[in-house]
Coordinates of C-alpha atoms and ligand atoms in Angstrom, one line a residue:
X169 CA -88.1 3.9 123.9
X170 CA -89.1 3.3 127.0
X171 CA -85.9 4.3 129.6
X172 CA -85.3 1.2 132.1
X173 CA -85.2 1.8 136.2
X174 CA -81.9 0.9 137.5
X175 CA -82.5 0.7 141.0
X176 CA -80.1 1.8 144.2
X177 CA -78.4 -0.3 146.3
X178 CA -80.1 -0.2 150.0
X179 CA -78.9 2.7 152.2
X180 CA -79.4 5.2 155.0
X181 CA -81.1 8.3 155.0
X182 CA -81.5 10.3 157.9
X183 CA -84.1 13.5 157.4
X184 CA -83.6 15.9 160.3
X185 CA -86.9 17.9 160.2
X186 CA -88.5 15.9 158.5
X187 CA -91.9 16.6 160.4
X188 CA -91.3 20.1 158.2
X189 CA -92.3 21.9 155.1
X190 CA -90.1 20.6 153.2
X191 CA -89.8 17.4 154.2
X192 CA -94.0 17.2 153.8
X193 CA -94.1 18.3 150.6
X194 CA -90.7 17.7 148.4
X195 CA -88.9 14.7 149.9
X196 CA -91.4 12.0 151.8
X197 CA -93.8 12.3 147.9
X198 CA -90.0 11.8 146.1
X199 CA -89.3 9.0 148.3
X200 CA -92.2 7.3 147.9
X201 CA -92.5 7.7 144.1
X202 CA -89.3 5.9 143.9
X203 CA -90.0 3.4 145.3
X204 CA -92.9 2.8 143.3
X205 CA -90.7 3.3 139.9
X206 CA -89.1 0.5 141.8
X207 CA -85.9 2.4 142.1
X208 CA -85.6 2.2 145.9
X209 CA -85.8 -0.8 147.9
X210 CA -87.3 -2.0 150.8
X211 CA -84.3 -2.6 151.8
X212 CA -84.6 1.2 152.7
X213 CA -83.5 3.1 156.0
X214 CA -84.7 6.0 156.0
X215 CA -84.5 7.8 159.2
X216 CA -86.5 10.9 160.4
X217 CA -85.3 12.9 162.8
X218 CA -87.2 16.0 165.0
X219 CA -88.3 17.6 168.3
X220 CA -91.7 16.5 167.9
X221 CA -93.1 14.0 170.8
X222 CA -94.1 11.8 167.9
X223 CA -93.2 7.9 167.4
X224 CA -92.8 5.6 164.6
X225 CA -96.6 4.6 164.0
X226 CA -97.4 8.5 164.9
X227 CA -94.3 9.5 162.4
X228 CA -96.0 7.3 160.3
X229 CA -99.4 8.1 159.7
X230 CA -97.9 12.2 159.1
X231 CA -96.4 10.3 156.0
X232 CA -99.1 9.1 154.9
X233 CA -100.8 12.1 155.5
X234 CA -98.3 14.4 152.9
X235 CA -98.6 11.5 150.9
X236 CA -102.5 12.1 150.6
X237 CA -101.7 15.3 150.4
X238 CA -99.2 15.9 147.9
X239 CA -99.0 12.8 145.3
X240 CA -102.0 12.1 143.1
X241 CA -104.2 9.9 143.7
X242 CA -103.6 7.8 140.8
X243 CA -100.1 7.6 141.9
X244 CA -100.8 5.6 145.0
X245 CA -101.7 2.1 144.5
X246 CA -101.2 -1.8 145.7
X247 CA -99.3 -2.1 148.6
X248 CA -96.8 0.0 147.4
X249 CA -97.5 3.0 150.6
X250 CA -97.2 0.3 153.5
X251 CA -94.1 -0.9 151.2
X252 CA -93.0 2.6 151.6
X253 CA -94.0 3.2 155.1
X254 CA -92.7 0.5 156.8
X255 CA -88.6 1.4 156.0
X256 CA -89.7 5.0 158.5
X257 CA -88.4 5.3 161.2
X258 CA -88.8 7.9 164.2
X259 CA -86.7 9.7 166.2
X260 CA -87.3 12.5 168.6
X261 CA -83.7 14.4 169.0
X262 CA -83.5 18.5 169.5
X263 CA -79.9 18.7 167.3
X264 CA -79.3 21.0 170.2
X265 CA -79.6 18.6 173.0
X266 CA -76.4 16.3 173.9
X267 CA -79.4 13.0 173.6
X268 CA -80.4 10.7 171.1
X269 CA -77.5 11.0 169.2
X270 CA -76.7 8.0 170.8
X271 CA -80.1 6.5 169.4
X272 CA -78.6 7.8 166.3
X273 CA -76.2 5.0 166.0
X274 CA -78.0 2.5 166.7
X275 CA -80.6 2.8 164.1
X276 CA -78.1 2.8 162.1
X277 CA -76.9 0.0 159.9
X278 CA -73.9 -1.2 160.1
X279 CA -73.2 -3.5 156.5
X280 CA -70.9 -0.4 155.0
X281 CA -73.4 1.2 152.9
X282 CA -73.9 4.7 151.9
X283 CA -75.6 6.7 154.8
X284 CA -77.0 9.9 153.7
X285 CA -77.6 13.4 156.0
X286 CA -80.6 14.9 155.0
X287 CA -80.2 18.2 157.0
X288 CA -84.2 19.8 156.2
X289 CA -83.8 22.4 159.3
X290 CA -82.9 26.2 159.1
X291 CA -79.2 26.8 158.7
X292 CA -78.2 28.0 162.1
X293 CA -78.3 23.9 162.5
X294 CA -76.3 23.1 160.0
X295 CA -72.9 23.6 161.9
X296 CA -74.5 21.6 165.2
X297 CA -76.0 18.9 163.8
X298 CA -72.2 18.8 161.3
X299 CA -70.5 18.4 165.3
X300 CA -72.9 15.8 166.2
X301 CA -72.1 13.5 163.8
X302 CA -69.3 13.9 163.4
X303 CA -68.7 13.6 167.6
X304 CA -70.4 10.7 167.8
X305 CA -68.4 9.3 165.7
X306 CA -70.9 8.6 162.5
X307 CA -69.2 10.1 159.2
X308 CA -66.6 7.5 157.2
X309 CA -66.0 7.4 153.4
X310 CA -69.5 6.4 153.1
X311 CA -71.1 9.8 154.8
X312 CA -73.1 12.1 152.1
X313 CA -74.2 15.6 153.6
X314 CA -76.9 17.6 151.4
X315 CA -77.8 20.9 152.3
X316 CA -80.2 23.4 150.9
X317 CA -80.4 27.9 150.0
X318 CA -80.2 29.6 152.1
X319 CA -76.8 28.8 151.1
X320 CA -75.5 31.9 153.4
X321 CA -76.3 35.0 152.6
X322 CA -73.7 36.6 151.4
X323 CA -70.3 36.4 150.6
X324 CA -68.9 36.2 153.8
X325 CA -71.9 34.3 155.6
X326 CA -71.4 31.5 152.7
X327 CA -67.9 30.7 152.8
X328 CA -68.2 30.1 156.8
X329 CA -70.9 27.6 155.9
X330 CA -68.6 26.3 153.2
X331 CA -65.8 26.1 156.7
X332 CA -67.7 25.0 158.9
X333 CA -68.6 21.4 156.7
X334 CA -65.1 21.4 155.2
X335 CA -63.9 21.0 159.3
X336 CA -65.7 17.7 159.4
X337 CA -66.2 16.7 155.5
X338 CA -64.5 16.3 152.0
X339 CA -65.8 18.2 149.3
X340 CA -67.6 15.2 147.8
X341 CA -69.8 14.4 150.8
X342 CA -71.0 17.3 150.2
X343 CA -74.8 17.8 148.5
X344 CA -75.3 21.3 147.6
X345 CA -78.9 21.5 146.7
X346 CA -80.1 23.5 144.4
X347 CA -83.3 22.1 142.9
X348 CA -83.9 23.8 139.2
X349 CA -80.6 21.6 138.0
X350 CA -82.7 17.9 138.5
X351 CA -85.4 19.5 136.6
X352 CA -86.1 17.4 134.2
X353 CA -85.8 19.8 131.4
X354 CA -82.6 22.1 133.0
X355 CA -80.9 18.3 131.7
X356 CA -81.9 18.4 128.7
X357 CA -80.0 21.4 128.1
X358 CA -77.5 19.5 128.1
X359 CA -78.3 16.9 126.1
X360 CA -79.5 19.8 123.6
X361 CA -76.3 21.6 123.8
X362 CA -73.8 18.2 124.4
X363 CA -75.5 15.5 122.2
X364 CA -76.5 16.9 119.1
X365 CA -74.0 18.8 117.1
X366 CA -76.7 20.7 115.3
X367 CA -77.3 24.1 118.0
X368 CA -73.1 24.0 119.2
X369 CA -71.6 26.0 116.1
X370 CA -73.8 28.1 116.9
X371 CA -74.0 28.3 119.9
X372 CA -71.4 32.0 120.0
X373 CA -72.1 35.8 119.6
X374 CA -71.6 35.3 115.8
X375 CA -75.0 34.3 115.7
X376 CA -77.4 34.7 119.1
X377 CA -78.5 38.2 119.4
X378 CA -79.3 38.0 123.5
X379 CA -79.6 35.9 126.1
X380 CA -83.7 35.6 128.1
X381 CA -84.1 34.1 130.8
X382 CA -86.9 34.2 133.3
X383 CA -88.7 32.8 136.1
X384 CA -92.0 34.2 136.4
X385 CA -94.4 33.1 139.9
X386 CA -98.1 33.8 139.8
X387 CA -97.8 33.6 143.1
X388 CA -96.8 35.7 145.4
X389 CA -95.2 35.9 148.8
X390 CA -98.2 34.7 150.2
X391 CA -97.5 32.6 153.5
X392 CA -93.6 33.1 154.2
X393 CA -93.8 36.5 154.6
X394 CA -91.1 37.3 157.5
X395 CA -88.9 35.1 156.2
X396 CA -88.8 36.4 152.3
X397 CA -88.7 40.2 153.8
X398 CA -85.3 39.8 155.0
X399 CA -84.0 37.8 151.9
X400 CA -86.2 39.2 148.4
X401 CA -85.7 38.1 144.9
X402 CA -82.2 38.8 144.3
X403 CA -81.0 35.8 147.0
X404 CA -84.2 33.2 146.7
X405 CA -84.2 33.3 142.8
X406 CA -81.2 35.2 141.2
X407 CA -78.1 33.9 142.9
X408 CA -78.8 30.6 143.1
X409 CA -81.3 29.3 140.2
X410 CA -80.8 31.8 137.2
X411 CA -77.5 31.9 137.9
X412 CA -77.4 28.2 137.6
X413 CA -78.9 28.5 134.2
X414 CA -77.1 30.9 132.9
X415 CA -74.1 28.7 133.2
X416 CA -75.4 26.3 132.1
X417 CA -76.1 27.5 128.6
X418 CA -73.3 29.5 128.4
X419 CA -70.2 26.8 129.4
X420 CA -67.8 25.9 127.4
X421 CA -68.6 21.3 127.0
X422 CA -67.1 19.7 129.7
X423 CA -64.1 17.1 128.9
X424 CA -66.7 14.5 130.2
X425 CA -70.1 14.6 131.9
X426 CA -69.0 14.1 135.3
X427 CA -69.1 16.3 139.0
X428 CA -65.8 18.3 138.7
X429 CA -66.0 18.8 134.8
X430 CA -68.8 20.0 134.7
X431 CA -68.5 22.3 137.6
X432 CA -65.5 24.0 136.8
X433 CA -67.4 25.0 133.1
X434 CA -69.8 26.4 135.9
X435 CA -67.7 28.4 137.5
X436 CA -65.4 29.7 135.0
X437 CA -68.8 31.3 133.8
X438 CA -69.5 32.8 136.5
X439 CA -66.0 34.2 137.3
X440 CA -66.3 35.3 134.2
X441 CA -69.5 37.7 135.1
X442 CA -68.2 41.8 134.3
X443 CA -69.1 42.8 137.4
X444 CA -72.8 44.6 137.1
X445 CA -71.1 48.7 137.3
X446 CA -74.4 50.8 136.0
X447 CA -77.3 50.8 138.4
X448 CA -79.6 50.7 135.5
X449 CA -78.4 47.3 133.8
X450 CA -80.6 45.9 137.0
X451 CA -84.0 47.0 138.1
X452 CA -86.1 45.5 141.0
X453 CA -89.5 45.8 141.7
X454 CA -92.5 45.1 144.3
X455 CA -96.2 43.8 143.7
X456 CA -98.6 46.2 144.7
X457 CA -101.9 45.3 145.9
X458 CA -105.4 45.1 143.6
X459 CA -108.7 44.5 144.1
X460 CA -109.5 41.3 145.3
X461 CA -104.7 40.5 146.1
X462 CA -102.9 42.1 148.7
X463 CA -99.8 44.0 148.3
X464 CA -96.5 42.9 149.3
X465 CA -96.1 45.2 152.3
X466 CA -99.5 42.9 153.3
X467 CA -97.9 39.3 153.1
X468 CA -94.5 40.6 154.5
X469 CA -96.7 41.9 157.6
X470 CA -94.1 45.2 157.3
X471 CA -95.8 48.1 155.7
X472 CA -91.9 49.3 155.6
X473 CA -90.2 47.7 153.7
X474 CA -87.9 47.8 150.8
X475 CA -87.9 44.0 149.9
X476 CA -87.9 43.6 145.8
X477 CA -90.0 41.1 144.9
X478 CA -89.2 41.6 141.2
X479 CA -85.6 41.5 139.5
X480 CA -84.7 41.7 136.0
X481 CA -81.0 42.6 135.2
X482 CA -78.6 42.4 131.8
X483 CA -75.4 40.8 132.9
X484 CA -73.0 40.2 129.9
X485 CA -69.3 37.5 130.2
X486 CA -66.8 38.1 129.0
X487 CA -65.3 35.7 127.3
X488 CA -64.8 35.3 123.3
X489 CA -67.5 33.3 122.1
X490 CA -69.7 36.0 124.7
X491 CA -68.3 38.9 124.2
X492 CA -71.4 41.6 123.5
X493 CA -74.3 39.1 124.2
X494 CA -76.4 40.4 126.5
X495 CA -77.3 37.9 129.4
X496 CA -81.5 39.2 131.0
X497 CA -82.5 37.1 133.3
X498 CA -86.0 38.2 135.2
X499 CA -87.6 36.9 138.0
X500 CA -90.7 37.7 140.1
X501 CA -93.3 36.8 142.2
X502 CA -97.4 37.5 141.3
X503 CA -96.3 37.9 137.7
X504 CA -99.0 36.8 134.9
X505 CA -98.4 33.3 134.8
X506 CA -96.8 31.0 136.3
X507 CA -93.1 30.6 133.2
X508 CA -90.0 29.5 133.9
X509 CA -87.5 29.6 130.5
X510 CA -84.5 30.4 128.5
X511 CA -84.9 32.0 125.4
X512 CA -81.8 31.9 123.0
X513 CA -82.4 35.2 120.5
X514 CA -80.3 33.8 117.1
X515 CA -79.6 37.1 114.9
X516 CA -81.6 38.5 112.0
X517 CA -80.1 36.4 108.7
X518 CA -77.4 39.3 106.7
X519 CA -79.2 40.5 103.9
X520 CA -82.7 39.2 103.0
X521 CA -82.9 38.2 99.0
X522 CA -86.7 38.9 99.3
X523 CA -88.7 42.1 97.8
X524 CA -90.2 44.2 101.1
X525 CA -93.6 43.6 100.3
X526 CA -92.5 39.5 101.4
X527 CA -92.3 41.2 105.5
X528 CA -88.7 40.5 106.9
X529 CA -88.0 37.4 108.2
X530 CA -88.7 37.3 112.3
X531 CA -85.5 35.8 113.5
X532 CA -84.7 32.3 114.7
X533 CA -85.4 31.4 118.9
X534 CA -84.6 28.9 120.8
X535 CA -86.6 28.2 124.0
X536 CA -86.2 25.3 126.9
X537 CA -89.0 25.6 128.3
X538 CA -88.5 24.6 132.3
X539 CA -92.2 24.6 133.2
X540 CA -95.0 24.4 132.8
X541 CA -95.7 23.2 129.4
X542 CA -91.8 20.6 129.7
X543 CA -90.1 20.9 125.8
X544 CA -88.1 22.7 123.4
X545 CA -89.6 24.5 120.7
X546 CA -87.5 26.6 117.8
X547 CA -89.9 29.5 116.0
X548 CA -88.9 29.1 112.0
X549 CA -90.0 31.1 109.2
X550 CA -91.3 29.3 106.7
X551 CA -94.1 30.4 102.9
X552 CA -97.2 30.6 104.1
X553 CA -98.3 27.6 102.2
X554 CA -101.0 28.2 99.5
X555 CA -100.9 31.1 97.2
X556 CA -99.8 34.5 97.2
X557 CA -96.6 35.3 95.9
X558 CA -94.2 35.4 98.9
X559 CA -95.6 35.6 102.3
X560 CA -94.9 34.5 105.8
X561 CA -95.4 32.9 108.7
X562 CA -93.5 32.3 111.3
X563 CA -94.2 28.7 112.9
X564 CA -92.2 26.9 116.1
X565 CA -90.6 23.4 116.1
X566 CA -92.5 22.2 119.3
X567 CA -90.9 19.8 121.5
X568 CA -93.3 18.8 124.4
X569 CA -91.8 16.3 126.7
X570 CA -95.0 16.1 128.6
X571 CA -96.7 15.0 125.5
X572 CA -93.5 12.2 124.6
X573 CA -93.6 11.0 128.3
X574 CA -97.0 11.1 128.3
X575 CA -97.4 8.3 124.9
X576 CA -94.8 5.8 127.1
X577 CA -97.4 6.9 130.4
X578 CA -95.0 8.6 132.5
X579 CA -95.5 11.7 135.1
X580 CA -93.0 14.4 134.5
X581 CA -90.8 13.6 137.4
X582 CA -90.2 16.7 140.3
X583 CA -86.4 17.4 140.4
X584 CA -86.4 15.7 144.4
X585 CA -86.6 12.3 143.2
X586 CA -83.2 12.5 140.8
X587 CA -81.5 15.1 143.9
X588 CA -82.1 12.5 146.0
X589 CA -81.7 8.9 144.3
X590 CA -78.2 10.6 142.8
X591 CA -76.9 11.9 146.5
X592 CA -77.5 7.6 147.1
X593 CA -75.5 7.3 144.0
X594 CA -72.7 9.4 145.3
X595 CA -72.9 11.5 141.5
X596 CA -72.5 16.0 142.4
X597 CA -73.0 16.6 139.0
X598 CA -76.2 18.3 139.4
X599 CA -75.3 19.3 142.9
X600 CA -73.4 22.9 143.4
X601 CA -69.5 23.0 144.6
X602 CA -67.9 25.5 147.2
X603 CA -66.3 27.7 145.1
X604 CA -69.5 27.7 143.1
X605 CA -71.8 29.1 145.6
X606 CA -69.0 31.6 146.7
X607 CA -68.5 32.8 143.7
X608 CA -72.4 33.5 142.7
X609 CA -72.2 34.9 145.6
X610 CA -69.4 37.6 144.3
X611 CA -71.1 39.1 142.0
X612 CA -74.7 39.1 143.9
X613 CA -72.7 40.9 146.4
X614 CA -72.3 44.6 145.1
X615 CA -75.6 44.5 143.3
X616 CA -77.2 44.4 146.9
X617 CA -74.3 47.0 148.6
X618 CA -75.5 49.7 145.8
X619 CA -79.4 49.3 146.6
X620 CA -78.8 50.4 150.0
X621 CA -81.0 53.2 150.0
X622 CA -83.2 52.6 146.8
X623 CA -87.3 51.7 147.4
X624 CA -88.0 49.4 144.5
X625 CA -90.5 50.5 142.0
X626 CA -93.9 49.2 142.4
X627 CA -95.3 47.2 139.6
X628 CA -99.2 45.4 139.2
X629 CA -99.8 42.0 140.1
X630 CA -100.2 40.2 137.3
X631 CA -98.7 42.0 135.4
X632 CA -95.1 42.0 133.7
X633 CA -93.0 43.2 136.3
X634 CA -92.6 46.7 136.3
X635 CA -92.4 49.2 133.4
X636 CA -88.3 50.4 134.1
X637 CA -88.6 46.1 133.6
X638 CA -89.5 46.6 129.9
X639 CA -86.6 49.1 129.7
X640 CA -84.2 47.9 129.7
X641 CA -84.2 45.9 126.2
X642 CA -86.8 48.9 124.9
X643 CA -83.4 50.9 125.1
X644 CA -81.4 48.1 123.3
X645 CA -84.0 47.9 120.7
X646 CA -85.0 44.3 122.2
X647 CA -88.7 43.3 124.0
X648 CA -89.0 40.5 126.3
X649 CA -90.8 37.5 125.6
X650 CA -94.7 37.2 127.2
X651 CA -95.0 35.8 130.0
X652 CA -97.4 32.9 129.1
X653 CA -98.5 30.4 130.0
Ligands
LIG806 P1 -90.3 23.7 158.0 O1 -90.6 25.0 159.6 O2 -91.2 23.6 158.5 O3 -89.1 22.5 159.1 C1 -88.5 22.9 160.2 C2 -87.9 21.3 160.5 O4 -87.3 21.6 161.9 C3 -89.6 20.4 161.4 O5 -89.6 18.9 160.8 C4 -88.7 21.4 162.7 O6 -89.4 19.7 163.2 C5 -87.4 20.9 162.2 N1 -86.4 21.1 164.0 C6 -86.8 22.5 164.4 N2 -86.2 22.4 165.2 C7 -85.4 21.8 165.1 C8 -84.5 21.1 166.3 N3 -83.8 22.2 167.2 N4 -84.3 20.4 166.5 C9 -84.4 18.8 165.8 N5 -85.4 19.2 164.1 C10 -85.9 20.7 164.3 O7 -88.3 24.0 157.6 P2 -88.4 23.3 156.1 O8 -89.3 22.4 155.9 O9 -89.8 24.6 155.3 O10 -88.2 23.5 155.9 C11 -86.0 23.5 156.0 C12 -85.2 23.9 154.9 O11 -85.3 23.5 153.9 C13 -84.7 25.7 154.9 O12 -83.2 25.4 155.9 C14 -85.8 25.8 154.5 O13 -83.9 27.0 154.4 C15 -85.0 24.7 153.3 N6 -86.1 25.0 151.9 C16 -87.1 24.9 152.3 C17 -88.4 24.5 151.5 C18 -89.2 24.2 151.6 O14 -90.1 24.0 149.8 N7 -90.3 24.1 152.1 C19 -87.0 24.8 149.9 C20 -86.0 25.3 149.9 C21 -85.0 24.6 151.0 P3 -90.0 20.5 165.6 O15 -90.2 21.0 165.2 O16 -90.6 18.4 165.2 O17 -88.7 20.0 165.6
LIG807 C1 -87.5 28.4 145.4 C2 -87.5 30.2 146.5 O1 -85.8 28.0 146.2 O2 -88.1 28.2 144.6 C3 -89.1 30.5 146.1 O3 -87.2 29.4 147.1 C4 -89.7 29.7 144.5 O4 -89.2 31.4 146.6 C5 -89.4 28.5 144.3 O5 -91.3 29.8 144.7 C6 -89.6 28.6 142.6 O6 -89.7 27.0 142.3 P1 -90.4 26.5 140.9 O7 -89.7 24.9 141.4 O8 -91.4 26.4 141.5 O9 -89.7 26.8 139.8

């Protein structure tokens, strides 16, 4: 069945920081693709603001170059590029200055359409912009404000950020992006769990041995060195993306697929995470240089750096459903391959009826692959076909989303396409609520504080991470899944 594209109503979108990396690499391509698919109409008005000395024609040229760089050639067809560019207006504006805000007001529609302000600027400008748009009367009940990580660097700063936004906006107006929630497979995890009767009865400590959540990258931190060195993998990936994946895997079924119903359930999971008191339950690492690859130190331009480019940890959830089931989380740069997945490892069968010569059947694994090759696989044990008695063989039920989309002639949408359209539609289901962000920091902060005098273990580029991360599972008779593409 081909899914139907429902166009969104006319809207205004103001992108602060429109000349920056995020805008060029993600936002402009996402908006273009939504127009190409017929979801965003020519009535949309996109005001692109930054300090650079450009006029609208100059900015349209920049946006057109961004399309050439970040959108594949075969997606650019017909008059869509021109139609898209004509929706863009540039506004030269320094957000720290008093000037320019009235001009912004003049560019916005007064027909009651929703207006979203996307703060694609450094976090130090969040409060400044929030206050300025309020002061000049650009906030009403149709206003939405969109922010991206980093949402603070610890609990205190996250609370302060939430306080700043709460002064001018209702929580229902604040859209905190975690782009992992916009990934197609992450949404499919909810479909898998709550639109099928098959798995939910097995989704608990009685049947599941453990869960592995991996977000491995093959690239290093090149190009983002000084920023990343001040952050590290725990803040960059675990506090947000990995904990969100854990929440969606572990949460109870919400009563409805509605923003607060879903977010209430995720919050309960975060609050049920046991404090990670045992230092041996967390391993951090840093990649070393190779013959043809630079070391983290060089990329970070900091020879003394103790920042981690890798984290592996064991989390446990104190509730009836998950008592005794470890959730192993792992993320890192310069690992063997780029792979993100959630693997649900089921328990062994309680008793084998087969002779010892048949070899014990392997336990089932349900793997939800976020990237690459988005899809779901279920590993099963079957009889090796043919004569030779009862010998077993592992096989996989493989549901590839990429293949199913290819059959319909479609491509896998980027997370930002879905998320920006949800902002316009006013649907916060895939966005983090302020209390979720705080709960995640509450759990992560003590772990980071515990590292004050520790040195990360070194690992080779192209490996699976430091040796001691393997021990995290080996000592419990388990092993990590291969980081294979
Ligand atoms: P960049 O540094 O590439 O872009 C910053 C933008 O802000 C530029 O357009 C710059 O334009 C503008 N800017 C800077 N100062 C001012 C000012 N005083 N007034 C108005 N505009 C200003 O950053 P990114 O695009 O990489 O990141 C933007 C935000 O998104 C950050 O908070 C970042 O943490 C977050 N983020 C980025 C991701 C990415 O992939 N890049 C991923 C996730 C989050 P000009 O110099 O013309 O004013
Ligand atoms: C970002 C992190 O949030 O996610 C980056 O800041 C990381 O360090 C990126 O590379 C990974 O996203 P994806 O979608 O490529 O898995």
